[in-house]
Amino acid sequence: MTKTGLTLLAIALAATAGCSRNEDGDANTPADLALKNGAIYTVDSVRSWAEAVAIRDGRIVFVGTNRDLDRFIGPATKLVDLKGRMLMPGFQDAHVHPISAGIEFNSCNLNDLEVFDTSNPSAPTTRMRETVDRYVAAIKQCAEAQPDEAWISGGGWIMSAFGPGALASRKLIDAVVPDRPVLLWSTDGHSAWVNTKALEMAGITDQTPDPPDGRIDRDPKTGVAIGSLQEGAADLVASVMPPPTDAQSQDGLRFSIRHLNALGITAVQDASVNEKNLQTYRHLDEAGELNLRVTGSIWWDRETGLEQLDEIKRLRKEYSAGRVDAGTVKIMQDGVMENYTSAMLEPFLVPGDVRGIPMVEPEKLKEIVTRLDDEGFQVHFHAIGDAAIRQSLDAVEAARRANGDRDHRHHISHLELIDPADILRFRQLGVVANFQPLWAFADTYITELTIPFLGPERSARLYPIGSVYRSGAVVAFGSDWSVSSANPFEQIETAITRKPPLMPAGRTADPFLPAERIELPEAIAAFTINSAYVNRLEEDTGSIEVGKFADLIVLDRNLFEIPASELSDAKPLVTLLEGKAVHGDLEAL
């Protein structure tokens, strides 16, 4: 795919737009920074291209041709030759966990230890055993490196390493850390793997009942806890573990900011924040270290009712300042497919009538969302199963019926299985479909932990990104990092190909449900202007237009001039936030 054909017309349109308006009305006022000779993909309403951009006081004052850029060049203007490189808006991740991800990577990090290839790739048992062996070795190493820590914590293990149900054994950890409690979260954060000491610290015995929103996995013969805890059951242990210190939270966020900026990400929606998280964001913002725009989704405590609303309103008022907007509320409506806790219209293909866990009773959810909508909050739903998605849509419909359309951009994340009858409702209700596109290929989570327990009819409808896009709904993208990679280029590639990015040499894969593929312009929009819309930032960011902040990235290649299979190889050379480099060096271009 190339940008030829429409390019000259697009540049002309951009030049006209650039000449027609300057931020302070004086087209002759010199810019602080000017970028020329670029392949500039603006992501404006007509998806135009340009050659040059001028920036003053952190905002864009000109978009157009090299010829017309001269009017913005003064003695103090820094002029950078892009040498034909692609410039585009900074990415915005609409669902990510920067603080917890940074803490996890700074603690006992089990991410990226999965064995993909063995001498016999068709033998999943061998692959699983080797992966678990790597986890146990890493846990042992973590304990040896932290002899004075009361708890060993971290995460990043994949559920498929332990087979259906993700039944991780405490005895594996006991063999290397018998004397201190250990709590390790799965990559998706819906399951915990603990040792015997951690179960003892939490007071979990054979008689401990399952909480309403979770499950203590047990030996079917003895009833003894195995060591894996699903959903709310993990909180029984997490609640007795000391919380991260302020220093750990701040260092975790610093790690994540560097990582995200290096990937070209300039704005995020943190998918779950509490007051301590908001304090961490504010601390770095006041110190001039918050090189991200942050929309914080305040966690809705499903064990508490509407009485928590006053506290949530206080958090919004107190912490919405600078680069932080605390005007969103996160509601977890179900779990995940892999441990059979996603809420389903029809049961999983396992013994018993297992339909998952609706975390909030549907009629109560309508009441909650209606009140939040009336109070001016955006609602950010977690919903994976078709029942949870329908319940979330029903709640938004109830809110609109009561309050009218308040333009709060409510959005539903994950959306693994949408009932066909509900696809059109996203557009009708103004609900944004917030997909995590890197999940939309046939990995072991799909092939081993999902398809066998859904059957062929439902499995043919997983992650219907193309169908929702074609319905006319707004589609935004988020990574859910550290659940999966934060790299937008990997996610864009998978959205276009429905294949795994970064394929090992010599390996190929068939596209997973290829009818659900989308095109490159659509995928880029989902990570830029559409995510800016979700984050309530589209007036200031998300595209390269006069008056907007200069949140931009310079790429090492033009995404429109390479095969889709190479998109995941792309890298930002420079990331700008308000015209200042937060990754890379313009002088080195």
Coordinates of C-alpha atoms in Angstrom, one line a residue:
M1 CA 0.0 0.0 0.0
T2 CA 1.4 3.5 -0.9
K3 CA 0.3 7.0 -0.5
T4 CA 0.6 7.9 -4.2
G5 CA -2.4 9.0 -6.1
L6 CA -4.2 11.1 -3.5
T7 CA -1.0 12.5 -2.0
L8 CA -0.7 15.7 -4.1
L9 CA -4.3 16.5 -3.6
A10 CA -4.0 15.8 0.1
I11 CA -0.9 18.0 0.5
A12 CA -2.8 20.8 -1.3
L13 CA -5.7 20.4 1.1
A14 CA -3.4 20.5 4.1
A15 CA -1.5 23.5 2.8
T16 CA -4.8 25.4 2.4
A17 CA -5.8 24.5 5.9
G18 CA -2.4 25.5 7.2
C19 CA -2.5 28.9 5.5
S20 CA -6.0 29.7 6.6
R21 CA -5.4 29.8 10.4
N22 CA -2.6 30.5 12.8
E23 CA -3.0 30.0 16.6
D24 CA -2.5 33.7 17.5
G25 CA -3.8 35.1 14.2
D26 CA -0.3 36.3 13.1
A27 CA 1.0 34.1 10.3
N28 CA 4.4 35.9 10.4
T29 CA 5.2 35.1 14.0
P30 CA 8.1 32.7 13.9
A31 CA 7.7 29.1 15.1
D32 CA 9.9 27.5 17.8
L33 CA 10.2 24.3 15.8
A34 CA 9.7 23.5 12.2
L35 CA 9.7 20.1 10.5
K36 CA 10.1 19.9 6.7
N37 CA 10.5 17.3 4.0
G38 CA 8.3 14.8 5.8
A39 CA 5.7 12.3 4.8
I40 CA 3.2 13.7 7.3
Y41 CA 0.0 11.6 7.8
T42 CA -2.3 14.0 9.6
V43 CA -5.2 11.7 10.5
D44 CA -7.5 14.8 10.0
S45 CA -11.0 14.3 8.8
V46 CA -10.0 13.6 5.2
R47 CA -6.8 11.7 6.2
S48 CA -4.6 14.2 4.3
W49 CA -0.9 14.2 3.9
A50 CA 1.5 17.2 4.3
E51 CA 5.2 18.0 3.9
A52 CA 5.8 20.4 6.8
V53 CA 4.7 21.3 10.3
A54 CA 5.4 24.4 12.4
I55 CA 5.1 24.4 16.2
R56 CA 5.0 27.3 18.7
D57 CA 4.5 27.2 22.5
G58 CA 3.8 23.4 22.2
R59 CA 1.0 23.8 19.7
I60 CA 0.8 23.3 15.9
V61 CA 0.6 26.6 14.0
F62 CA 1.0 25.4 10.5
V63 CA 0.5 22.2 8.5
G64 CA 1.2 22.2 4.7
T65 CA 3.9 22.4 2.1
N66 CA 7.6 23.1 2.4
R67 CA 7.1 26.2 0.3
D68 CA 4.6 27.7 2.7
L69 CA 6.6 26.8 5.8
D70 CA 9.1 29.6 5.1
R71 CA 6.7 32.2 6.6
F72 CA 7.1 30.6 10.0
I73 CA 10.8 30.4 10.0
G74 CA 12.7 33.1 12.1
P75 CA 16.2 33.5 13.4
A76 CA 15.5 31.4 16.5
T77 CA 13.4 28.7 14.8
K78 CA 14.8 25.2 15.1
L79 CA 14.5 23.7 11.6
V80 CA 14.6 19.9 11.3
D81 CA 14.8 18.1 8.0
L82 CA 12.7 14.9 8.2
K83 CA 14.4 13.6 5.0
G84 CA 11.2 11.9 3.9
R85 CA 10.4 10.1 7.1
M86 CA 6.9 9.5 8.2
L87 CA 5.5 11.9 10.9
M88 CA 2.1 11.1 12.5
P89 CA 0.2 11.9 15.7
G90 CA 1.3 10.3 18.9
F91 CA -0.5 7.1 19.8
Q92 CA -3.1 7.0 22.6
D93 CA -3.6 3.8 24.4
A94 CA -7.3 3.6 25.5
H95 CA -6.8 0.8 28.0
V96 CA -3.5 0.2 29.9
H97 CA -2.2 -0.2 33.4
P98 CA 1.0 1.9 33.6
I99 CA 1.6 1.9 37.4
S100 CA 0.9 -1.8 38.0
A101 CA 2.8 -2.8 34.9
G102 CA 5.8 -0.8 36.0
I103 CA 5.7 -2.3 39.4
E104 CA 5.4 -5.8 38.0
F105 CA 8.4 -5.3 35.7
N106 CA 10.4 -4.0 38.6
S107 CA 9.5 -6.9 40.8
C108 CA 9.3 -10.7 40.1
N109 CA 8.7 -10.5 36.4
L110 CA 7.5 -13.6 34.7
N111 CA 6.6 -11.9 31.4
D112 CA 8.0 -13.3 28.1
L113 CA 9.2 -16.6 29.5
E114 CA 6.8 -18.7 27.5
V115 CA 8.3 -21.5 25.4
F116 CA 7.0 -21.1 21.8
D117 CA 9.2 -23.6 20.0
T118 CA 10.5 -26.9 21.1
S119 CA 12.0 -29.8 19.1
N120 CA 8.4 -31.0 18.7
P121 CA 6.2 -27.9 18.4
S122 CA 3.1 -30.1 18.1
A123 CA 3.6 -31.3 21.7
P124 CA 1.8 -28.8 23.9
T125 CA 2.5 -30.8 27.1
T126 CA 6.3 -30.4 26.5
R127 CA 5.9 -26.7 25.8
M128 CA 3.8 -26.2 28.9
R129 CA 6.2 -28.1 31.1
E130 CA 9.2 -26.1 29.9
T131 CA 7.4 -22.8 30.4
V132 CA 6.4 -23.7 34.0
D133 CA 10.0 -24.8 34.6
R134 CA 11.1 -21.3 33.5
Y135 CA 8.6 -19.7 35.9
V136 CA 9.8 -21.8 38.9
A137 CA 13.5 -21.0 38.1
A138 CA 12.6 -17.2 37.9
I139 CA 10.7 -17.4 41.2
K140 CA 13.7 -19.0 42.9
Q141 CA 16.0 -16.3 41.5
C142 CA 13.6 -13.6 42.7
A143 CA 13.6 -15.0 46.2
E144 CA 17.3 -15.3 46.3
A145 CA 17.8 -11.7 45.1
Q146 CA 15.4 -10.4 47.8
P147 CA 16.3 -12.2 51.0
D148 CA 14.9 -9.4 53.2
E149 CA 11.5 -9.0 51.5
A150 CA 8.6 -10.3 53.6
W151 CA 6.6 -11.1 50.4
I152 CA 7.6 -12.2 46.9
S153 CA 5.2 -10.6 44.4
G154 CA 5.0 -9.9 40.7
G155 CA 3.4 -11.7 37.8
G156 CA 3.3 -12.2 34.0
W157 CA 2.6 -16.0 33.8
I158 CA 0.3 -17.2 31.0
M159 CA -2.8 -19.2 31.9
S160 CA -2.3 -21.6 29.0
A161 CA 0.9 -22.9 30.7
F162 CA -1.3 -24.7 33.2
G163 CA -3.9 -26.0 30.9
P164 CA -7.7 -25.6 31.0
G165 CA -8.8 -23.6 34.0
A166 CA -5.3 -22.3 34.7
L167 CA -4.8 -24.6 37.7
A168 CA -1.4 -23.5 38.9
S169 CA -0.1 -25.6 41.8
R170 CA 1.2 -24.0 45.1
K171 CA 3.6 -27.0 45.4
L172 CA 5.7 -25.7 42.5
I173 CA 6.4 -22.5 44.4
D174 CA 6.7 -24.3 47.8
A175 CA 9.6 -26.3 46.3
V176 CA 11.7 -23.1 45.9
V177 CA 10.1 -20.6 48.4
P178 CA 8.6 -22.5 51.3
D179 CA 9.1 -19.9 54.1
R180 CA 7.7 -16.7 52.7
P181 CA 4.4 -15.9 51.1
V182 CA 4.4 -15.5 47.3
L183 CA 1.7 -13.9 45.1
L184 CA 2.1 -13.8 41.4
W185 CA -0.6 -12.5 39.0
S186 CA -1.3 -14.0 35.6
T187 CA -0.7 -11.7 32.6
D188 CA -4.4 -10.8 32.4
G189 CA -4.7 -10.0 36.1
H190 CA -7.7 -12.3 36.6
S191 CA -5.9 -15.2 38.3
A192 CA -3.3 -15.5 41.0
W193 CA -0.7 -18.2 41.7
V194 CA 0.3 -18.5 45.4
N195 CA 2.2 -20.8 47.6
T196 CA 1.1 -22.5 50.8
K197 CA 2.5 -19.8 53.0
A198 CA 0.3 -17.1 51.2
L199 CA -2.8 -19.3 51.7
E200 CA -2.0 -19.5 55.4
M201 CA -1.4 -15.8 55.7
A202 CA -4.9 -15.2 54.2
G203 CA -6.5 -17.8 56.4
I204 CA -7.7 -19.9 53.4
T205 CA -8.6 -23.4 54.6
D206 CA -10.5 -26.3 53.2
Q207 CA -13.7 -24.7 54.7
T208 CA -13.2 -21.2 53.3
P209 CA -16.1 -20.5 50.9
D210 CA -15.7 -19.1 47.5
P211 CA -16.4 -15.3 47.4
P212 CA -19.3 -14.3 45.2
D213 CA -17.1 -12.8 42.6
G214 CA -14.4 -15.5 42.4
R215 CA -13.3 -19.1 42.9
I216 CA -10.7 -20.9 45.1
D217 CA -9.5 -23.8 42.9
R218 CA -9.5 -27.0 44.9
D219 CA -8.4 -30.6 44.5
P220 CA -11.6 -32.4 43.4
K221 CA -10.9 -35.3 45.8
T222 CA -9.6 -33.6 48.9
G223 CA -11.1 -30.1 48.7
V224 CA -7.7 -28.6 49.5
A225 CA -6.8 -25.3 47.8
I226 CA -4.5 -26.0 44.8
G227 CA -2.8 -22.6 44.7
S228 CA -4.6 -20.9 41.9
L229 CA -7.2 -18.2 42.8
Q230 CA -9.7 -16.9 40.2
E231 CA -11.0 -13.3 40.1
G232 CA -12.2 -12.1 43.5
A233 CA -10.7 -15.0 45.3
A234 CA -7.2 -13.6 44.6
D235 CA -8.2 -10.6 46.7
L236 CA -8.3 -12.8 49.8
V237 CA -4.5 -13.0 49.6
A238 CA -3.8 -9.6 48.0
S239 CA -5.7 -7.9 50.9
V240 CA -3.2 -9.2 53.4
M241 CA -0.1 -8.4 51.4
P242 CA 1.5 -5.0 52.1
P243 CA 0.6 -2.5 49.3
P244 CA 3.4 -1.0 47.2
T245 CA 5.3 1.8 48.8
D246 CA 5.1 5.3 47.3
A247 CA 8.6 4.9 46.0
Q248 CA 7.7 1.6 44.3
S249 CA 4.7 3.2 42.7
Q250 CA 6.6 6.2 41.5
D251 CA 9.5 4.1 40.1
G252 CA 7.0 1.8 38.4
L253 CA 5.3 4.8 36.7
R254 CA 8.7 6.2 35.7
F255 CA 9.6 2.9 34.1
S256 CA 6.3 2.8 32.2
I257 CA 6.5 6.4 31.0
R258 CA 9.9 5.7 29.4
H259 CA 8.6 2.5 27.9
L260 CA 5.4 4.0 26.5
N261 CA 7.1 7.1 25.2
A262 CA 9.6 4.9 23.4
L263 CA 6.7 3.2 21.6
G264 CA 5.3 6.6 20.5
I265 CA 2.6 6.7 23.1
T266 CA 1.7 10.2 24.3
A267 CA -1.6 9.7 26.1
V268 CA -3.3 6.8 27.9
Q269 CA -6.4 5.8 29.7
D270 CA -5.3 4.0 32.9
A271 CA -8.0 1.3 33.2
S272 CA -8.1 1.1 37.0
V273 CA -7.0 3.8 39.5
N274 CA -7.4 4.4 43.2
E275 CA -6.4 7.4 45.2
K276 CA -2.9 6.2 45.7
N277 CA -2.5 5.8 41.9
L278 CA -3.8 9.3 41.4
Q279 CA -1.4 10.6 44.0
T280 CA 1.4 8.9 42.1
Y281 CA 0.3 10.6 38.8
R282 CA 0.0 14.0 40.5
H283 CA 3.5 13.6 42.2
L284 CA 5.2 13.0 38.8
D285 CA 3.1 15.7 37.1
E286 CA 4.1 18.3 39.7
A287 CA 7.7 17.3 39.3
G288 CA 7.6 17.7 35.5
E289 CA 8.0 14.0 34.9
L290 CA 4.6 13.0 33.6
N291 CA 5.4 12.8 29.9
L292 CA 1.9 11.4 29.2
R293 CA -1.6 12.7 29.2
V294 CA -3.6 10.5 31.5
T295 CA -7.3 9.7 31.8
G296 CA -7.8 7.8 35.1
S297 CA -10.6 5.3 35.4
I298 CA -11.6 5.2 39.0
W299 CA -12.3 1.7 40.2
W300 CA -15.9 1.0 41.1
D301 CA -16.0 -1.2 44.2
R302 CA -18.6 -3.8 43.4
E303 CA -18.9 -4.7 47.1
T304 CA -20.1 -1.2 47.8
G305 CA -23.2 0.6 46.5
L306 CA -23.9 4.1 45.4
E307 CA -22.7 5.5 48.7
Q308 CA -19.2 5.4 47.2
L309 CA -20.2 8.1 44.6
D310 CA -19.4 11.0 46.8
E311 CA -15.9 9.7 47.3
I312 CA -15.5 9.2 43.6
K313 CA -16.7 12.7 43.0
R314 CA -14.1 14.0 45.5
L315 CA -11.3 12.1 43.6
R316 CA -12.4 13.7 40.3
K317 CA -12.4 17.2 41.8
E318 CA -9.1 16.8 43.7
Y319 CA -7.0 15.0 41.1
S320 CA -8.2 16.4 37.7
A321 CA -5.5 18.9 37.0
G322 CA -2.4 19.3 34.8
R323 CA -2.1 16.3 32.5
V324 CA -4.5 14.2 34.6
D325 CA -8.3 13.8 34.1
A326 CA -10.0 11.7 36.7
G327 CA -13.4 11.9 35.2
T328 CA -13.9 8.2 34.3
V329 CA -15.2 5.3 36.4
K330 CA -14.2 1.7 35.7
I331 CA -16.8 -1.1 36.2
M332 CA -15.7 -4.7 35.9
Q333 CA -18.7 -6.6 34.7
D334 CA -17.3 -10.1 34.2
G335 CA -14.1 -12.1 34.2
V336 CA -12.3 -13.9 31.4
M337 CA -13.0 -16.9 29.1
E338 CA -10.0 -18.9 30.1
N339 CA -11.2 -19.5 33.7
Y340 CA -14.9 -19.6 32.8
T341 CA -15.7 -16.4 34.6
S342 CA -16.8 -14.3 31.6
A343 CA -20.6 -13.8 31.7
M344 CA -22.2 -15.8 28.9
L345 CA -25.7 -15.9 27.4
E346 CA -25.2 -19.7 26.9
P347 CA -23.1 -22.0 29.1
F348 CA -19.5 -23.0 28.6
L349 CA -19.0 -26.5 27.2
V350 CA -17.9 -27.8 30.6
P351 CA -19.7 -29.9 33.2
G352 CA -22.6 -28.0 34.9
D353 CA -24.5 -24.9 33.8
V354 CA -21.4 -22.6 33.9
R355 CA -22.2 -19.2 32.5
G356 CA -19.5 -17.1 34.3
I357 CA -19.9 -14.4 36.8
P358 CA -21.8 -11.1 36.2
M359 CA -19.9 -9.0 38.7
V360 CA -22.7 -6.4 39.1
E361 CA -26.3 -7.5 39.1
P362 CA -27.7 -6.2 35.8
E363 CA -30.6 -4.1 37.2
K364 CA -28.2 -2.6 39.7
L365 CA -25.8 -1.9 36.9
K366 CA -28.5 0.2 35.2
E367 CA -29.0 2.2 38.3
I368 CA -25.3 2.8 38.8
V369 CA -24.5 3.8 35.3
T370 CA -27.5 6.1 35.1
R371 CA -26.3 7.9 38.3
L372 CA -22.7 8.1 37.0
D373 CA -23.9 9.4 33.7
D374 CA -26.0 12.0 35.4
E375 CA -23.1 13.1 37.5
G376 CA -21.0 13.7 34.4
F377 CA -18.8 10.6 34.5
Q378 CA -17.6 8.5 31.6
V379 CA -18.1 4.8 32.3
H380 CA -15.4 2.4 31.2
F381 CA -16.7 -1.2 31.2
H382 CA -14.7 -4.4 31.3
A383 CA -16.9 -6.9 29.4
I384 CA -15.7 -10.0 27.6
G385 CA -18.6 -12.4 27.4
D386 CA -21.7 -11.8 25.4
A387 CA -23.9 -11.5 28.4
A388 CA -21.7 -8.9 30.1
I389 CA -21.5 -6.9 26.9
R390 CA -25.3 -6.9 26.6
Q391 CA -25.7 -6.0 30.3
S392 CA -23.3 -3.0 29.8
L393 CA -25.1 -1.8 26.7
D394 CA -28.5 -2.2 28.5
A395 CA -27.1 0.0 31.3
V396 CA -26.0 2.7 28.9
E397 CA -29.4 2.5 27.2
A398 CA -31.1 3.0 30.5
A399 CA -28.9 6.0 31.3
R400 CA -29.6 7.6 27.9
R401 CA -33.3 7.1 28.4
A402 CA -33.2 8.8 31.8
N403 CA -30.6 11.5 31.1
G404 CA -30.5 12.0 27.3
D405 CA -27.2 11.9 25.4
R406 CA -24.6 13.6 27.6
D407 CA -21.7 12.8 25.2
H408 CA -19.7 11.1 27.9
R409 CA -18.2 8.6 25.5
H410 CA -18.9 5.5 27.5
H411 CA -16.9 2.6 26.3
I412 CA -16.6 -1.2 26.6
S413 CA -13.2 -2.8 26.6
H414 CA -12.2 -6.3 25.5
L415 CA -15.3 -7.4 23.6
E416 CA -14.2 -11.0 23.0
L417 CA -17.7 -12.4 22.1
I418 CA -20.5 -10.0 21.0
D419 CA -23.9 -11.4 20.2
P420 CA -24.7 -10.4 16.6
A421 CA -27.9 -8.7 17.8
D422 CA -25.8 -6.3 19.9
I423 CA -23.3 -5.1 17.3
L424 CA -25.5 -2.3 15.9
R425 CA -26.2 -1.1 19.4
F426 CA -22.8 0.4 19.8
R427 CA -23.4 3.0 17.1
Q428 CA -27.1 3.5 18.2
L429 CA -26.1 4.2 21.8
G430 CA -22.9 6.1 21.1
V431 CA -20.8 3.4 22.9
V432 CA -17.2 3.2 21.8
A433 CA -15.9 -0.3 21.1
N434 CA -12.5 -0.5 22.9
F435 CA -10.7 -3.5 21.4
Q436 CA -7.3 -5.0 22.4
P437 CA -6.3 -6.0 18.8
L438 CA -3.3 -8.1 19.7
W439 CA -5.6 -10.7 21.1
A440 CA -7.3 -11.3 17.8
F441 CA -5.1 -14.2 16.5
A442 CA -5.0 -17.9 17.2
D443 CA -2.7 -18.1 20.2
T444 CA -2.8 -20.8 22.9
Y445 CA -5.4 -18.7 24.8
I446 CA -7.7 -19.0 21.8
T447 CA -6.9 -22.6 20.6
E448 CA -6.5 -24.3 23.9
L449 CA -8.5 -22.4 26.5
T450 CA -11.3 -20.8 24.5
I451 CA -12.4 -22.6 21.3
P452 CA -12.8 -26.0 23.0
F453 CA -15.2 -24.6 25.6
L454 CA -17.2 -22.4 23.3
G455 CA -17.8 -24.6 20.3
P456 CA -17.6 -23.7 16.6
E457 CA -20.5 -21.3 16.2
R458 CA -19.5 -19.0 19.0
S459 CA -15.8 -19.3 18.2
A460 CA -16.4 -18.0 14.7
R461 CA -17.4 -14.7 16.2
L462 CA -14.4 -13.8 18.5
Y463 CA -13.0 -10.3 18.5
P464 CA -15.3 -9.0 15.7
I465 CA -13.3 -5.8 15.1
G466 CA -14.3 -5.6 11.4
S467 CA -18.0 -6.1 12.0
V468 CA -18.2 -3.4 14.6
Y469 CA -16.2 -1.0 12.5
R470 CA -18.5 -1.6 9.5
S471 CA -21.5 -1.0 11.7
G472 CA -20.4 2.6 11.9
A473 CA -19.4 2.5 15.6
V474 CA -16.3 4.3 16.9
V475 CA -13.6 1.8 17.4
A476 CA -10.7 2.6 19.7
F477 CA -7.6 0.5 20.6
G478 CA -5.8 -0.2 23.8
S479 CA -3.1 -2.7 24.8
D480 CA -4.1 -3.7 28.3
W481 CA -0.4 -3.8 29.0
S482 CA 1.1 -5.6 31.0
V483 CA -1.5 -8.2 30.0
S484 CA 0.0 -8.0 26.5
S485 CA 2.5 -6.0 24.6
A486 CA 2.1 -2.2 24.7
N487 CA 3.6 -1.9 21.2
P488 CA 1.0 -0.2 19.0
F489 CA 2.8 -1.5 15.8
E490 CA 2.3 -5.1 16.8
Q491 CA -1.3 -4.4 17.6
I492 CA -1.9 -2.6 14.3
E493 CA -0.4 -5.5 12.4
T494 CA -2.6 -8.0 14.1
A495 CA -5.7 -5.9 13.5
I496 CA -4.9 -5.9 9.8
T497 CA -3.7 -9.4 9.3
R498 CA -5.4 -11.4 12.2
K499 CA -2.0 -13.2 12.5
P500 CA 0.6 -13.1 15.2
P501 CA 3.2 -10.4 14.9
L502 CA 6.9 -11.1 15.2
M503 CA 6.6 -14.6 13.7
P504 CA 9.7 -16.8 14.1
A505 CA 11.7 -17.3 10.9
G506 CA 10.3 -20.0 8.8
R507 CA 6.9 -20.1 10.6
T508 CA 3.6 -19.1 9.0
A509 CA 0.1 -18.8 10.3
D510 CA -3.3 -18.6 8.8
P511 CA -5.4 -15.5 9.6
F512 CA -7.8 -16.0 12.4
L513 CA -11.3 -15.1 11.2
P514 CA -10.0 -13.0 8.3
A515 CA -13.4 -11.4 7.6
E516 CA -12.8 -9.3 10.8
R517 CA -9.6 -7.7 9.4
I518 CA -9.5 -3.9 9.0
E519 CA -7.3 -1.6 6.9
L520 CA -4.3 0.4 8.0
P521 CA -6.0 3.8 8.0
E522 CA -8.7 2.4 10.3
A523 CA -6.2 0.8 12.6
I524 CA -4.1 4.0 12.9
A525 CA -7.3 6.1 13.6
A526 CA -8.2 3.6 16.3
F527 CA -4.9 4.3 18.1
T528 CA -4.9 8.1 17.5
I529 CA -8.0 10.3 16.9
N530 CA -10.5 7.6 18.0
S531 CA -8.7 7.0 21.3
A532 CA -8.3 10.7 21.7
Y533 CA -12.1 10.9 21.4
V534 CA -12.5 8.3 24.2
N535 CA -10.0 10.2 26.3
R536 CA -11.9 13.5 25.7
L537 CA -8.8 14.9 24.1
E538 CA -9.8 15.1 20.5
E539 CA -10.0 18.9 20.5
D540 CA -6.3 19.1 21.5
T541 CA -4.7 15.9 20.2
G542 CA -5.1 12.8 18.1
S543 CA -4.4 14.4 14.7
I544 CA -1.9 16.9 13.2
E545 CA -4.0 20.1 12.8
V546 CA -3.5 23.7 13.5
G547 CA -4.2 24.6 17.1
K548 CA -3.6 21.1 18.5
F549 CA -0.7 20.1 20.8
A550 CA 2.4 18.9 19.0
D551 CA 2.2 15.4 20.3
L552 CA 3.9 13.7 17.4
I553 CA 6.1 10.7 16.4
V554 CA 8.8 10.4 13.7
L555 CA 9.0 6.8 12.4
D556 CA 11.9 4.9 10.9
R557 CA 9.7 3.8 8.0
N558 CA 6.5 4.8 6.2
L559 CA 3.7 2.4 7.4
F560 CA 1.9 2.8 4.1
E561 CA 4.9 1.6 2.0
I562 CA 5.7 -1.7 3.7
P563 CA 3.9 -5.1 3.8
A564 CA 1.5 -5.5 6.7
S565 CA 3.6 -8.3 8.0
E566 CA 6.4 -5.8 8.6
L567 CA 4.4 -3.3 10.6
S568 CA 5.5 -4.7 13.9
D569 CA 9.1 -4.0 13.0
A570 CA 8.5 -0.2 12.8
K571 CA 10.0 2.0 15.5
P572 CA 9.6 5.6 16.6
L573 CA 12.8 7.5 16.2
V574 CA 11.5 10.5 18.1
T575 CA 8.4 11.1 20.3
L576 CA 7.4 14.7 20.9
L577 CA 5.0 15.9 23.6
E578 CA 4.0 19.5 23.1
G579 CA 6.9 19.8 20.7
K580 CA 9.5 18.6 23.2
A581 CA 11.4 15.3 22.7
V582 CA 10.4 12.7 25.3
H583 CA 12.1 9.9 23.4
G584 CA 14.9 10.1 20.8
D585 CA 16.7 13.2 19.5
L586 CA 15.6 15.4 16.6
E587 CA 19.3 16.4 16.1
A588 CA 20.1 12.7 15.3
L589 CA 17.7 12.4 12.4

